[in-house]
Every structure is written in structure tokens, then in C-alpha cells.
Coordinates of C-alpha atoms in Angstrom, one line a residue:
M1 CA 14.6 -28.2 1.0
R2 CA 14.0 -26.3 4.2
V3 CA 12.8 -22.7 3.7
G4 CA 12.4 -20.0 6.3
I5 CA 10.3 -16.9 5.6
V6 CA 10.5 -13.7 7.7
G7 CA 7.0 -12.0 7.6
A8 CA 3.5 -13.4 7.3
G9 CA 2.1 -10.6 5.1
V10 CA 0.4 -11.5 1.9
L11 CA 3.8 -11.6 0.1
G12 CA 5.2 -14.2 2.5
L13 CA 2.0 -16.3 2.5
S14 CA 1.9 -16.4 -1.3
A15 CA 5.5 -17.3 -1.6
A16 CA 5.0 -20.1 1.1
R17 CA 2.1 -21.4 -0.9
R18 CA 4.1 -21.8 -4.1
L19 CA 7.1 -23.3 -2.3
R20 CA 4.9 -25.8 -0.4
E21 CA 3.2 -26.8 -3.5
Q22 CA 6.5 -28.1 -4.7
G23 CA 6.9 -30.2 -1.6
H24 CA 9.4 -28.0 0.3
E25 CA 9.3 -27.6 4.1
V26 CA 8.3 -24.0 4.9
T27 CA 8.4 -22.1 8.2
I28 CA 7.2 -18.5 8.7
F29 CA 8.2 -16.2 11.5
E30 CA 5.9 -13.2 12.1
G31 CA 6.5 -10.5 14.8
K32 CA 2.8 -9.5 15.1
D33 CA 0.0 -11.5 16.6
D34 CA -1.8 -12.2 13.3
V35 CA -1.1 -12.8 9.6
G36 CA -1.7 -10.2 6.9
G37 CA 1.1 -7.6 7.3
Q38 CA -0.3 -4.2 6.2
V39 CA -3.7 -5.8 5.6
V40 CA -4.3 -6.6 9.3
T41 CA -7.6 -5.7 10.9
F42 CA -9.3 -4.8 14.1
E43 CA -12.9 -5.1 15.3
V44 CA -15.6 -2.3 15.0
G45 CA -19.2 -3.1 16.0
G46 CA -18.7 -6.8 15.7
E47 CA -17.1 -6.6 12.2
R48 CA -13.5 -6.8 11.1
L49 CA -12.0 -3.7 9.5
E50 CA -8.6 -2.9 8.0
C51 CA -6.3 -0.8 10.2
F52 CA -5.2 0.9 7.0
Y53 CA -8.0 1.5 4.4
H54 CA -8.1 -1.0 1.6
H55 CA -9.8 -1.4 -1.7
I56 CA -8.8 -3.0 -5.0
F57 CA -9.2 -2.1 -8.6
T58 CA -10.7 -4.1 -11.4
N59 CA -7.3 -4.9 -12.9
D60 CA -6.0 -6.3 -9.5
T61 CA -6.3 -9.7 -11.1
V62 CA -3.9 -11.6 -8.7
C63 CA -5.7 -10.5 -5.6
I64 CA -9.1 -11.3 -7.3
R65 CA -7.8 -14.7 -8.2
Y66 CA -6.7 -15.4 -4.5
I67 CA -10.1 -14.2 -3.2
E68 CA -11.9 -16.6 -5.6
E69 CA -9.5 -19.5 -4.9
M70 CA -10.1 -19.1 -1.2
G71 CA -13.8 -19.4 -1.7
F72 CA -14.9 -15.7 -1.2
G73 CA -15.6 -14.6 -4.7
D74 CA -19.3 -14.1 -3.9
R75 CA -18.4 -11.6 -1.2
L76 CA -16.3 -9.4 -3.4
K77 CA -18.4 -6.3 -4.1
W78 CA -17.8 -3.8 -6.8
I79 CA -19.0 -0.3 -5.9
E80 CA -19.0 3.1 -7.6
S81 CA -16.8 5.3 -5.5
K82 CA -17.6 8.9 -4.5
V83 CA -14.5 11.0 -4.8
G84 CA -14.0 14.6 -3.8
I85 CA -11.3 17.2 -3.1
L86 CA -11.1 19.9 -0.4
R87 CA -9.7 23.1 -1.8
K88 CA -9.9 26.6 -0.4
G89 CA -12.2 25.5 2.4
R90 CA -14.8 23.9 0.1
L91 CA -15.6 20.2 -0.8
W92 CA -15.7 19.7 -4.6
P93 CA -16.9 16.5 -6.3
F94 CA -14.0 15.1 -8.4
V95 CA -15.1 12.1 -10.5
T96 CA -16.5 13.1 -13.9
P97 CA -15.2 15.4 -16.6
L98 CA -18.1 17.8 -15.7
D99 CA -16.8 17.8 -12.0
L100 CA -13.4 18.9 -13.3
I101 CA -14.9 21.7 -15.5
R102 CA -16.7 23.0 -12.4
Y103 CA -13.7 22.9 -10.2
K104 CA -13.2 26.7 -9.9
P105 CA -10.1 26.8 -7.7
V106 CA -8.2 26.2 -11.0
P107 CA -8.6 28.6 -13.9
F108 CA -10.7 27.2 -16.8
I109 CA -7.8 26.6 -19.2
G110 CA -6.0 24.8 -16.4
R111 CA -9.0 22.5 -15.8
V112 CA -9.0 21.7 -19.5
R113 CA -5.3 20.9 -19.4
L114 CA -5.7 18.7 -16.3
G115 CA -8.4 16.7 -18.1
L116 CA -6.3 16.3 -21.2
A117 CA -3.2 15.3 -19.2
A118 CA -5.2 12.6 -17.4
L119 CA -6.6 11.3 -20.8
W120 CA -3.1 11.3 -22.2
L121 CA -1.6 9.4 -19.2
R122 CA -4.3 6.7 -19.2
R123 CA -3.4 5.8 -22.8
Q124 CA 0.3 5.5 -22.1
H125 CA 1.7 2.0 -21.6
N126 CA 5.4 2.7 -21.7
W127 CA 6.2 4.0 -18.2
K128 CA 9.9 4.0 -18.9
K129 CA 9.7 7.2 -20.8
Y130 CA 8.7 9.1 -17.6
E131 CA 11.6 7.8 -15.5
G132 CA 14.0 10.7 -16.1
I133 CA 11.6 13.5 -15.0
T134 CA 10.0 14.4 -11.7
A135 CA 6.2 14.4 -11.3
R136 CA 6.4 18.1 -10.5
E137 CA 8.4 19.0 -13.7
W138 CA 6.1 16.9 -16.0
M139 CA 2.9 18.1 -14.5
V140 CA 3.8 21.8 -14.4
R141 CA 4.8 21.6 -18.0
A142 CA 1.6 19.7 -19.0
V143 CA -1.1 21.6 -16.9
G144 CA 0.5 24.8 -15.8
Q145 CA 1.6 26.0 -12.4
K146 CA -1.8 27.1 -11.1
A147 CA -3.5 23.8 -12.1
F148 CA -0.6 21.9 -10.5
D149 CA -0.9 23.9 -7.3
G150 CA -4.7 23.3 -7.3
V151 CA -4.5 19.5 -7.5
W152 CA -1.3 17.6 -7.8
G153 CA 1.1 19.8 -5.8
P154 CA -0.8 19.6 -2.5
L155 CA -1.3 15.8 -2.9
L156 CA 2.4 15.2 -3.5
R157 CA 3.4 17.3 -0.6
G158 CA 0.9 15.6 1.7
K159 CA 2.2 12.2 0.8
F160 CA 5.9 12.8 0.5
A161 CA 6.5 16.0 2.5
D162 CA 10.0 17.4 1.9
Q163 CA 10.6 14.6 -0.7
A164 CA 7.7 15.7 -2.9
D165 CA 9.8 17.5 -5.5
K166 CA 12.0 14.4 -5.9
V167 CA 9.2 12.0 -6.8
G168 CA 9.4 10.5 -10.2
M169 CA 6.7 10.9 -12.8
T170 CA 6.5 7.1 -13.3
W171 CA 4.9 7.0 -9.8
L172 CA 2.3 9.5 -10.7
W173 CA 1.7 7.9 -14.1
G174 CA 1.0 4.6 -12.3
K175 CA -1.6 6.3 -10.0
V176 CA -3.5 7.9 -13.0
Y177 CA -3.2 4.8 -15.2
L178 CA -4.4 2.4 -12.5
R179 CA -7.3 4.7 -11.3
F180 CA -8.6 5.1 -14.8
A181 CA -8.4 1.3 -15.4
S182 CA -11.1 0.9 -12.8
R183 CA -13.5 3.2 -14.6
K184 CA -16.6 1.7 -16.3
G185 CA -19.6 3.0 -18.2
A186 CA -19.9 5.4 -21.1
G187 CA -16.8 7.4 -21.4
G188 CA -15.2 5.6 -18.5
V189 CA -16.6 8.2 -16.0
K190 CA -17.7 5.8 -13.2
E191 CA -15.0 4.4 -11.0
Q192 CA -15.6 1.0 -9.5
L193 CA -13.6 -0.2 -6.5
G194 CA -13.7 -3.6 -4.9
Y195 CA -14.1 -4.5 -1.3
L196 CA -14.4 -7.9 0.4
E197 CA -17.5 -8.0 2.7
G198 CA -16.1 -9.0 6.1
S199 CA -12.7 -7.5 5.3
F200 CA -9.8 -8.7 3.2
Q201 CA -8.6 -10.6 6.3
L202 CA -11.1 -13.3 5.3
Y203 CA -9.2 -14.7 2.3
I204 CA -5.9 -14.1 4.1
D205 CA -6.9 -16.1 7.1
E206 CA -8.2 -18.8 4.8
L207 CA -4.9 -18.9 3.0
A208 CA -3.0 -19.2 6.3
R209 CA -5.4 -22.0 7.4
R210 CA -4.8 -23.9 4.2
L211 CA -1.0 -23.5 4.5
R212 CA -1.0 -24.8 8.1
A213 CA -3.2 -27.7 7.0
D214 CA -0.7 -28.5 4.3
G215 CA 2.2 -28.6 6.8
V216 CA 3.5 -25.0 6.7
T217 CA 4.5 -23.8 10.2
I218 CA 3.5 -20.1 11.1
H219 CA 5.0 -18.7 14.3
L220 CA 3.1 -15.6 15.4
N221 CA 4.4 -13.1 18.0
T222 CA 7.9 -14.3 17.1
P223 CA 10.1 -11.3 16.0
V224 CA 13.3 -12.4 14.1
E225 CA 16.5 -11.4 15.9
E226 CA 18.9 -12.2 13.1
V227 CA 19.1 -13.8 9.7
V228 CA 22.4 -15.6 10.1
T229 CA 24.9 -16.0 7.3
E230 CA 28.2 -17.8 7.2
S231 CA 31.0 -17.8 4.6
G232 CA 28.7 -16.2 1.9
R233 CA 25.8 -18.5 2.5
V234 CA 22.6 -18.3 4.5
K235 CA 22.6 -20.5 7.7
G236 CA 19.3 -19.8 9.3
I237 CA 17.0 -17.5 11.4
R238 CA 17.6 -16.7 15.0
V239 CA 14.6 -16.2 17.2
N240 CA 14.4 -16.1 21.0
G241 CA 18.1 -16.9 21.1
Q242 CA 17.7 -20.1 19.0
L243 CA 19.0 -20.7 15.6
H244 CA 16.7 -22.4 13.1
E245 CA 18.7 -23.7 10.2
F246 CA 17.4 -23.4 6.6
D247 CA 18.6 -24.1 3.1
Q248 CA 16.9 -20.9 1.8
V249 CA 15.6 -17.8 3.6
L250 CA 13.2 -15.2 2.2
M251 CA 13.0 -11.8 4.0
T252 CA 9.7 -9.8 3.2
T253 CA 10.6 -7.0 5.6
P254 CA 11.0 -3.2 4.6
N255 CA 14.6 -2.2 3.9
V256 CA 14.9 -0.4 7.2
I257 CA 14.2 -3.6 9.1
T258 CA 16.1 -5.9 6.6
T259 CA 19.4 -4.1 7.2
R260 CA 19.0 -4.4 10.9
I261 CA 18.2 -8.1 11.1
A262 CA 20.6 -9.2 8.3
P263 CA 24.0 -7.8 9.3
G264 CA 25.8 -10.2 7.0
L265 CA 24.5 -8.6 3.8
P266 CA 27.2 -7.5 1.3
A267 CA 28.1 -3.9 1.6
E268 CA 27.0 -3.0 -1.9
Y269 CA 23.6 -4.6 -1.5
R270 CA 23.2 -2.9 1.9
E271 CA 24.0 0.4 0.1
I272 CA 21.2 -0.1 -2.4
L273 CA 18.7 -0.8 0.4
E274 CA 19.7 2.3 2.3
R275 CA 19.2 4.6 -0.7
V276 CA 15.4 4.1 -0.4
R277 CA 13.6 6.5 2.0
Y278 CA 10.3 5.6 3.5
Q279 CA 7.4 7.7 4.6
W280 CA 5.6 6.3 7.6
A281 CA 1.9 5.5 7.0
T282 CA -0.4 6.7 9.8
C283 CA -4.2 6.4 10.1
L284 CA -6.3 7.9 12.7
V285 CA -9.6 5.9 12.6
L286 CA -12.7 7.5 14.0
A287 CA -16.0 5.7 14.7
L288 CA -18.6 8.5 14.5
D289 CA -22.4 8.5 15.3
R290 CA -23.1 10.3 11.9
P291 CA -21.4 10.9 8.5
L292 CA -18.6 13.4 8.3
S293 CA -18.8 14.1 4.5
P294 CA -20.7 12.7 1.5
Y295 CA -17.5 11.2 -0.1
Y296 CA -15.7 7.9 0.2
W297 CA -12.4 9.3 -0.8
L298 CA -11.7 13.0 -0.1
N299 CA -8.3 14.3 -1.3
I300 CA -7.0 17.2 0.8
A301 CA -5.6 20.1 -1.3
D302 CA -5.6 22.6 1.5
P303 CA -2.7 22.8 4.0
L304 CA -4.1 20.4 6.6
P305 CA -2.1 17.9 8.8
F306 CA -3.6 14.9 6.9
V307 CA -3.6 14.1 3.1
A308 CA -6.9 12.2 2.7
C309 CA -10.1 11.6 4.5
V310 CA -11.5 8.1 3.6
E311 CA -15.0 7.6 4.9
H312 CA -15.3 3.8 4.7
T313 CA -19.0 3.8 5.4
N314 CA -19.7 5.9 2.3
F315 CA -18.5 2.8 0.5
M316 CA -19.9 0.0 2.8
P317 CA -23.0 0.5 4.9
P318 CA -22.6 1.6 8.5
E319 CA -25.0 -1.1 9.7
K320 CA -22.1 -3.6 9.1
Y321 CA -20.2 -1.8 11.8
G322 CA -22.8 -1.5 14.5
G323 CA -24.1 1.7 13.1
N324 CA -20.7 3.4 13.3
H325 CA -19.6 5.8 10.6
I326 CA -16.0 4.9 9.9
V327 CA -13.5 7.7 8.9
Y328 CA -9.8 7.2 8.2
L329 CA -7.7 10.3 8.4
S330 CA -4.5 9.4 6.5
N331 CA -1.1 10.9 6.8
Y332 CA 2.4 10.0 5.5
A333 CA 5.0 11.2 7.9
S334 CA 8.7 11.6 7.6
P335 CA 10.6 9.5 10.3
D336 CA 11.2 12.7 12.4
N337 CA 7.5 13.9 12.3
P338 CA 6.2 14.6 15.9
V339 CA 3.0 12.8 15.0
L340 CA 4.8 9.5 15.3
Q341 CA 5.4 10.0 19.0
M342 CA 1.7 10.8 19.7
D343 CA -1.2 8.6 20.8
A344 CA -4.7 8.7 19.2
E345 CA -6.1 11.4 21.4
Q346 CA -3.1 13.7 20.8
V347 CA -3.3 13.2 17.0
F348 CA -7.0 13.9 17.1
E349 CA -6.4 17.2 18.9
T350 CA -3.8 18.0 16.2
Y351 CA -6.3 17.1 13.4
L352 CA -9.4 18.8 15.0
D353 CA -9.3 22.0 13.1
G354 CA -8.7 20.1 9.8
I355 CA -11.7 17.9 10.5
R356 CA -13.8 21.0 11.0
R357 CA -12.6 22.3 7.6
I358 CA -14.2 19.2 6.1
N359 CA -17.4 19.7 8.2
P360 CA -17.8 22.9 10.2
K361 CA -20.6 21.3 12.3
F362 CA -18.3 18.6 13.6
D363 CA -18.3 18.2 17.4
R364 CA -16.2 16.1 19.7
S365 CA -19.4 14.4 20.9
W366 CA -19.8 12.7 17.5
V367 CA -16.8 10.5 18.3
R368 CA -17.7 7.1 19.8
Q369 CA -14.2 5.6 19.5
M370 CA -10.8 6.3 17.9
W371 CA -7.7 4.3 17.1
L372 CA -4.2 5.2 15.7
F373 CA -2.2 2.9 13.5
K374 CA 1.4 3.4 12.3
D375 CA 3.6 1.6 9.9
P376 CA 7.3 2.5 9.2
G377 CA 7.3 0.9 5.8
G378 CA 4.2 2.6 4.6
Q379 CA 5.4 4.3 1.4
P380 CA 8.7 4.1 -0.3
V381 CA 9.7 7.4 -1.9
I382 CA 9.9 6.6 -5.7
T383 CA 12.4 9.0 -7.2
T384 CA 13.5 9.5 -10.8
N385 CA 15.3 6.6 -12.6
Y386 CA 14.1 4.4 -9.8
S387 CA 14.4 1.2 -11.8
R388 CA 18.2 1.5 -11.6
Q389 CA 18.0 1.6 -7.8
I390 CA 15.8 -1.5 -7.2
A391 CA 17.5 -4.1 -5.1
P392 CA 17.5 -7.6 -6.8
M393 CA 15.7 -10.4 -5.0
R394 CA 19.0 -12.3 -4.8
T395 CA 20.9 -10.6 -2.0
G396 CA 24.4 -11.8 -3.0
I397 CA 24.3 -14.3 -0.1
D398 CA 23.8 -17.8 -1.4
G399 CA 20.2 -18.9 -0.4
L400 CA 19.1 -15.5 0.9
Y401 CA 16.4 -13.5 -0.8
L402 CA 14.5 -10.2 -0.3
A403 CA 11.1 -9.3 -1.6
N404 CA 9.2 -6.2 -0.5
T405 CA 7.2 -3.2 -1.7
T406 CA 10.3 -1.4 -3.0
Q407 CA 10.5 -4.0 -5.8
V408 CA 6.9 -3.8 -7.3
Y409 CA 7.8 -0.8 -9.4
P410 CA 6.4 0.6 -11.7
E411 CA 3.3 -0.3 -9.8
D412 CA 2.9 1.1 -6.3
R413 CA 2.4 -0.8 -3.1
G414 CA -0.7 -2.9 -2.7
Q415 CA -1.8 -6.4 -1.8
N416 CA -2.3 -7.3 -5.5
Y417 CA 1.4 -6.6 -6.3
S418 CA 2.7 -8.1 -3.1
L419 CA 0.8 -11.4 -3.8
R420 CA 2.3 -11.3 -7.3
L421 CA 5.8 -10.6 -6.0
G422 CA 5.5 -13.5 -3.5
E423 CA 4.9 -15.8 -6.4
Q424 CA 7.7 -14.4 -8.5
V425 CA 10.3 -14.7 -5.7
A426 CA 9.2 -18.3 -5.0
K427 CA 9.7 -19.1 -8.6
L428 CA 13.2 -17.7 -8.5
M429 CA 14.0 -19.6 -5.3
L430 CA 12.8 -22.9 -6.9
E431 CA 14.8 -22.2 -10.1
D432 CA 17.9 -21.6 -8.0
A433 CA 17.3 -24.8 -6.0
A434 CA 16.9 -26.8 -9.1
K435 CA 20.1 -25.5 -10.6
A436 CA 22.0 -26.2 -7.3
S437 CA 20.6 -29.7 -7.3
S438 CA 21.5 -30.3 -10.9
A439 CA 25.1 -29.1 -10.2
T440 CA 25.4 -31.3 -7.2
S441 CA 24.2 -34.3 -9.2
A442 CA 26.6 -33.6 -12.0
A443 CA 29.5 -33.2 -9.6
T444 CA 28.5 -36.5 -7.9
A445 CA 28.3 -38.3 -11.2
A446 CA 31.7 -36.9 -12.3
G447 CA 33.2 -38.0 -9.0

């Protein structure tokens, strides 16, 4: 069987691995100049670094398995994270129950209710019971309006903008549940996050190397023009004006790209894809000559133009990056947000007052370099009853499949779930191929 895959992110690579293991001929087309998708990297001080901040949790077992299988298990480091929150112009530690009790922007009874709500959610395994209610409704009811406004409200607005009030509680449940799952120690108060020394690109590059050595073809800098269908069946992939014919095609692209490159999709399937709205992910990355804050992950609960300040070198030592202190200023932007039309310097100027809210001493002279990265498929907006809106991996076109981050629900996007989804869609494709082969054999025998 000849299989074409659109996209060389971790999802496409993991699917290719499973398909190739079963002896099928696999070709991958990737529009960018490297493999990895949203886990791609750039160089800072002689070291590779993710364009969009990345870490993993202790229960990201698929990602851990891949890292170990690719031979990098000894470079996976588990580190206690330092988490804070900016509220009313002050930085507050936000890790332990004692930190929560001391968090004065929320009245004392609200702090108690925030803690109890988090403890409740971390013990809930049935996410389906939260599907019919928004995160805002559930949280206001559980912790009160003032506590919601002091923690969850600003974070939801920062991530989802005008869609914040539509976000389903299942999404927020997943965030709390997953975060607590990575806590260790007495009472589960110490959060441990994983990072691969040298960047996650290490295991991804090795996976791609092994795929190539096993006969998989990976075309980089090769954007797909069209996924071609004919009479209800996939025909192939057109790139550079040339049609490459395949028996099966897997698209790993965001919905907004999928609908553009696959014009032959059935109308009802296209309608499902178009229901999902995305927030663009943007990261302004700064290389500073000194630290900006004492935290690895600083949530922003004041009205600033970015939602999180992730100081990577409060997690990994700056010496690995030529002595640079690496800061990600993360924002999730609606498709019409002006920031998407700006370059790094323009975004920096827009963020400057907010940076000084984090550290009033900050000066432009601290900045050695800056970069801006954008991704249109950064964050699907997960609304209520989202499970009823998920597009199936079978598209309705024989031999054509779709797998992307809108389908990892109830979990949220992340390399662990993309790797898992790649294996799942490959299994489905193999099962369908086996059924088709059996049917053909039976028809031939009957004839």
C-alpha cells in the first residue's frame, strides 16, 4: 500500500512509523524546512530551543516512551517548577496550598474555595459530566465571582479572548487534572515537569532519521497544493504541479488548512471542520543578559497584552544558552488581532509596559536578541459539548483521513497526545486496508 502523509509534525511521524512497520510505502510532505511541526526549534547561544515553550508532565507516557526508544532517556530531566501569578501589579508565588492562602488579591473564603475546587477536580475522572457547562459558569459557582476574577477569569480571557465565556469546563478540568498529576512529594505540593536537554528536537530528529533509514521519504520545503479526490475516493497529493498517487492519504493539518487543500471533502464533513475556531499562538522570545523574574511560569492575571511569561532559564540553566536568559511572552490571538501583522520589534514595543509590570527595573538594554513566532493552529477553542463536534478521522472519502489537535479531546494539545493520535490513526488506516484487502480477495474467489 502506498500512503501519503501531509505534515511532518510528531503526529505525522508517529503514524508513518506504525505504517512503515507493517511494510507499507510511506511518503511525507512538509511545507517547512524541518520536521517537528509545533515542536520546531531555533538556535540560541549554540543550543537548540523550541520556538514555542515546551515541557512534559509525568503522565505523558507516550512522549516519554518515544524519548526512551530514540535513545535519549538519560537526557530527560525532571525539575521542580517555579510558578507564580501577576495580579494587581505584584508577583505572587502560586505552587503550594500556603501560597494560595497568602494570595491576598482574592478574599480569604475565595482562596479556600479555590483550593477545594482544585482538590475536587484532581479527583474527578469522568470528564463527561462537565461537558454541558462552561468553565466560567462552573468556576463562578464553585469559587465565587471574586475568586474567579482573581485567577481563572483573566487566564481564560488571555487565552481565548472574546471566546472565553464559551470555553467548556471539560477543557479547564483537563488543565487542573493534568497539572496535579505531575505533582510529587508530601501532599502533592511539588510540581515536576520534564525537559529534554538539547531540546525535544533531539528525539524527533532521530525518529525522522530512523524513518528515512527504513525507507520512508520525507520531502521538506514542499507545501501541498491539493489533496486530490475522484469519484468518492482519494487519488493522491499534488505538489509543485505534480500529482503523486496514493492508496491512502493522511492529513495532519489544522482544520483551516485542511479545508483549503482538500476541496473534495464532503459538505457535511467540511461543515464540522469549519465549526472549530482557532486562536493563533504567538511567542515573543527574548534573550536577556539577566533574569526577568524568579519564576519559570508566570501567569498574567492583570490586563496585559500577553497571557504568560515563561522564563525557560529558571527551569534550565542559562549557561546552556551562551549565558542568555530566555523569556517567552506568550499570547493567543484571534485571527483579526493586529499583533499578527507585526514583527518582533513592533510586538516588543507593544509589550514593553507589560514587561515592566513584571519587573519595574527592566530596560531595553537588557535585550540581546529577540524573535517572534506565530502559528495559526495554536489553540482550538473547546466549547461545551465538544465531543459531539469532533470530526471523525475517516473523512467520508475512501482512503482519506484526518488527524489533528482538535481530536485529542478531552486532553488538550501537546506532543504526547499528538504522538498517541498518530498511532491511533495509523491503526485505523491499517484496519481499513485489511478489510478492503479481505473484501477484494473474497470477491476474486467468488468470481
